[in-house]
Amino acid sequence: EIVLTQSPGTLSLSPGERATLSCRASRSVSSGYLAWYQQKPGQPPRLVIYGASSRATGIPDRFRGSGSGTDFTLTISRLEPEDFAVYYCQQYGSSSWTFGQGTKVEIK
Amino acid sequence: EVQLVQSGAEVKRPGESLKISCEGSGYSFTSYWVAWVRQMPGKGLEWMGIIYPADYRTAYSPSFQGQVTISADKSLRTAYLQWSSLEASDTAIYYCARQYGDSAPNDHWGQGTLVTVSS
């Protein structure tokens, strides 16, 4: 199965700053089947990005996904207070879906 | 409104069996796959497996194959996750989530079911 490695583990930033999250796959993710989810404490995950770069319904345009093959990035252009959360990448292109271990975006 | 409503929290002893549920509403239940995802206390998300309620096709993560059974009843619009013999290490929150196709992201999630296994 494809192993996804996210970095950094924790990102300490202030509101208004730019966040850059990385997700690296152990082998190529077919057809860009890469998603990003946001999870806040006590809540289920929420789909943010799918197909590597398409925003899910209701997701503001400060969220941008990019990448292909084995390297993917989630960028939040200007952090809002509600963006502080844990973010997971997920590949869904192989017969066994997998998640990365998560990146926590915390308030500095 | 699309909703996935999961059954309530469970407290079980090691060795006991358990079946938790996930009822879909507000959409065509047989047009979407339902996935199950585990989240152990303070840890990340783990994909367990998936079912297509229209024909009951399933696929499992190698890590969970043989450890759990995923099933569904399309007449009840409900998917299930079951264990025949729980272990303490099964303590976790279990989420169901739908997806449109076997290669699609999970666009709606249930609220999660907390399973606690303790002697």
Coordinates of C-alpha atoms in Angstrom, one line a residue:
Chain A
E1 CA 0.0 0.0 0.0
I2 CA 1.0 3.6 -0.5
V3 CA 2.6 5.3 2.5
L4 CA 2.0 9.0 2.9
T5 CA 4.4 11.1 5.0
Q6 CA 3.3 14.5 6.1
S7 CA 5.6 17.4 7.2
P8 CA 6.1 19.2 9.4
G9 CA 4.4 17.4 12.3
T10 CA 3.4 20.7 13.8
L11 CA 3.3 24.2 12.3
S12 CA 3.2 27.1 14.8
L13 CA 1.9 30.3 13.0
S14 CA 0.0 33.5 13.7
P15 CA -3.3 34.5 12.2
G16 CA -2.7 36.1 8.8
E17 CA 0.4 34.1 8.1
R18 CA 0.8 31.6 5.3
A19 CA 0.8 27.9 6.0
T20 CA 2.5 25.3 3.7
L21 CA 1.9 21.7 4.4
S22 CA 3.6 18.8 2.6
C23 CA 2.5 15.3 1.8
R24 CA 4.9 12.8 0.2
A25 CA 3.9 9.4 -1.2
S26 CA 6.0 6.3 -1.3
R27 CA 5.0 5.8 -4.9
S28 CA 3.1 7.8 -7.5
V29 CA -0.6 8.5 -6.6
S30 CA -2.6 7.6 -9.7
S31 CA -4.6 10.3 -11.5
G32 CA -3.9 12.8 -8.7
Y33 CA -6.3 11.0 -6.4
L34 CA -5.1 13.0 -3.4
A35 CA -7.3 14.7 -0.8
W36 CA -6.8 16.9 2.2
Y37 CA -9.0 16.9 5.3
Q38 CA -9.3 19.3 8.2
Q39 CA -10.1 18.0 11.7
K40 CA -10.9 20.0 14.7
P41 CA -11.1 18.5 18.3
G42 CA -14.2 16.5 18.9
Q43 CA -15.3 16.7 15.2
P44 CA -15.1 14.4 12.3
P45 CA -12.8 15.2 9.4
R46 CA -14.0 17.7 6.8
L47 CA -13.0 17.4 3.1
V48 CA -11.0 20.5 2.0
I49 CA -9.3 19.5 -1.2
Y50 CA -9.8 16.6 -3.7
G51 CA -8.1 15.6 -6.9
A52 CA -5.0 17.3 -5.5
S53 CA -6.2 20.8 -6.4
S54 CA -10.0 21.1 -6.4
R55 CA -11.7 22.8 -3.4
A56 CA -14.6 21.0 -1.8
T57 CA -18.0 22.7 -1.5
G58 CA -17.9 25.6 0.9
I59 CA -14.1 25.8 1.2
P60 CA -12.7 29.4 0.9
D61 CA -10.3 30.2 -1.8
R62 CA -7.4 30.8 0.7
F63 CA -7.0 27.0 0.6
R64 CA -5.0 25.8 -2.4
G65 CA -3.9 22.3 -3.2
S66 CA -1.1 21.5 -5.6
G67 CA 1.2 18.7 -6.7
S68 CA 1.3 15.5 -8.6
G69 CA 3.0 12.1 -8.6
T70 CA 4.6 11.7 -5.2
D71 CA 4.7 15.3 -3.9
F72 CA 1.7 17.3 -2.8
T73 CA 1.2 20.6 -1.0
L74 CA -1.7 22.3 0.8
T75 CA -1.3 26.1 1.2
I76 CA -3.4 28.3 3.3
S77 CA -2.7 31.8 2.1
R78 CA -3.7 33.8 5.2
L79 CA -4.6 31.9 8.3
E80 CA -7.9 32.7 9.9
P81 CA -8.7 31.7 13.5
E82 CA -11.0 28.8 12.3
D83 CA -8.1 27.3 10.2
F84 CA -6.1 26.1 13.2
A85 CA -6.6 22.4 13.2
V86 CA -5.0 19.1 12.2
Y87 CA -4.8 18.4 8.4
Y88 CA -4.5 14.9 6.9
C89 CA -3.7 14.0 3.3
Q90 CA -5.3 10.8 1.9
Q91 CA -4.7 8.9 -1.3
Y92 CA -7.7 7.1 -2.8
G93 CA -6.3 5.9 -6.1
S94 CA -5.1 2.5 -5.1
S95 CA -7.1 -0.6 -3.9
S96 CA -6.3 0.4 -0.3
W97 CA -6.8 4.0 0.7
T98 CA -4.3 5.5 3.1
F99 CA -3.9 8.6 5.2
G100 CA -0.9 10.6 6.2
Q101 CA -0.1 10.9 9.9
G102 CA -1.3 14.5 10.0
T103 CA 0.1 18.1 10.4
K104 CA -1.2 20.2 13.3
V105 CA -1.5 23.9 12.6
E106 CA -1.4 25.7 15.9
I107 CA -1.5 29.3 17.0
K108 CA 1.9 30.7 17.8
Chain B
E1 CA -29.5 17.4 3.7
V2 CA -27.0 14.6 3.5
Q3 CA -26.5 12.9 6.9
L4 CA -24.7 9.9 8.1
V5 CA -25.9 9.1 11.6
Q6 CA -23.9 6.6 13.6
S7 CA -24.9 4.5 16.6
G8 CA -24.0 5.6 20.1
A9 CA -21.0 5.0 22.2
E10 CA -20.3 1.5 23.4
V11 CA -18.4 0.0 26.4
K12 CA -17.4 -3.6 26.0
R13 CA -15.2 -6.2 27.7
P14 CA -12.4 -8.0 25.8
G15 CA -13.6 -11.0 23.9
E16 CA -17.1 -9.6 23.4
S17 CA -18.7 -9.0 20.0
L18 CA -20.0 -5.7 18.7
K19 CA -21.7 -4.3 15.6
I20 CA -22.0 -0.5 15.1
S21 CA -24.1 1.2 12.5
C22 CA -24.2 4.1 10.1
E23 CA -27.5 5.2 8.6
G24 CA -27.4 7.4 5.5
S25 CA -30.2 9.9 4.6
G26 CA -30.7 12.8 2.2
Y27 CA -29.1 11.0 -0.8
S28 CA -29.3 7.8 -2.9
F29 CA -27.8 5.3 -0.5
T30 CA -27.0 2.8 -3.1
S31 CA -25.2 5.2 -5.4
Y32 CA -22.3 5.8 -2.9
W33 CA -19.7 3.7 -1.2
V34 CA -19.4 3.8 2.6
A35 CA -16.0 3.7 4.2
W36 CA -15.0 3.1 7.8
V37 CA -12.1 4.9 9.4
R38 CA -10.5 4.4 12.8
Q39 CA -9.0 7.0 15.1
M40 CA -7.3 5.7 18.2
P41 CA -7.1 8.1 21.2
G42 CA -4.9 11.1 20.3
K43 CA -3.9 9.5 17.0
G44 CA -4.4 9.9 13.3
L45 CA -6.9 8.5 10.8
E46 CA -6.7 4.9 9.5
W47 CA -8.7 3.7 6.6
M48 CA -10.3 0.3 7.4
G49 CA -12.4 -0.7 4.5
I50 CA -15.3 0.1 2.3
I51 CA -18.6 -1.3 1.0
Y52 CA -20.8 -0.6 -2.0
P53 CA -24.4 -1.0 -0.7
A54 CA -25.9 -1.6 -4.2
D55 CA -24.2 -5.0 -4.5
Y56 CA -22.4 -5.4 -1.2
R57 CA -18.9 -5.4 -2.7
T58 CA -16.3 -4.8 0.0
A59 CA -12.6 -4.0 0.1
Y60 CA -10.4 -4.0 3.3
S61 CA -7.1 -2.5 4.3
P62 CA -4.5 -5.3 4.7
S63 CA -4.2 -4.0 8.3
F64 CA -7.9 -4.8 9.1
Q65 CA -8.6 -7.8 6.8
G66 CA -9.9 -10.6 8.9
Q67 CA -10.1 -8.4 12.0
V68 CA -13.5 -6.7 11.3
T69 CA -16.4 -7.3 9.0
I70 CA -18.1 -4.6 7.0
S71 CA -21.7 -5.2 5.8
A72 CA -24.8 -3.2 4.8
D73 CA -28.5 -3.5 4.5
K74 CA -29.7 -1.3 1.6
S75 CA -33.3 -1.6 2.7
L76 CA -32.4 0.1 5.9
R77 CA -29.9 2.5 4.3
T78 CA -27.4 1.3 6.9
A79 CA -23.8 0.2 6.9
Y80 CA -22.2 -1.8 9.7
L81 CA -18.9 -2.5 11.2
Q82 CA -18.5 -5.5 13.4
W83 CA -16.1 -7.4 15.6
S84 CA -16.4 -11.0 16.7
S85 CA -13.9 -10.7 19.6
L86 CA -12.9 -7.3 20.8
E87 CA -9.5 -6.4 22.2
A88 CA -8.4 -3.5 24.3
S89 CA -6.5 -2.2 21.3
D90 CA -9.8 -1.7 19.5
T91 CA -10.6 1.2 21.7
A92 CA -11.1 4.1 19.3
I93 CA -13.5 6.4 17.6
Y94 CA -14.9 4.9 14.4
Y95 CA -16.2 7.1 11.6
C96 CA -18.2 6.2 8.6
A97 CA -18.0 8.3 5.5
R98 CA -19.5 8.2 2.0
Q99 CA -17.8 8.5 -1.3
Y100 CA -19.1 8.7 -4.9
G101 CA -17.2 5.8 -6.6
D102 CA -14.4 3.5 -5.5
S103 CA -11.8 6.2 -6.4
A104 CA -13.3 9.2 -4.7
P105 CA -12.8 11.3 -1.6
N106 CA -15.0 11.1 1.5
D107 CA -17.3 14.1 1.2
H108 CA -19.6 13.5 4.1
W109 CA -18.8 11.9 7.4
G110 CA -20.7 10.5 10.4
Q111 CA -20.3 12.0 13.8
G112 CA -18.2 9.0 15.0
T113 CA -18.9 6.1 17.4
L114 CA -16.6 5.8 20.5
V115 CA -15.9 2.2 21.3
T116 CA -14.2 1.5 24.6
V117 CA -12.9 -2.0 25.4
S118 CA -11.8 -2.5 29.0
S119 CA -11.9 -5.2 31.5

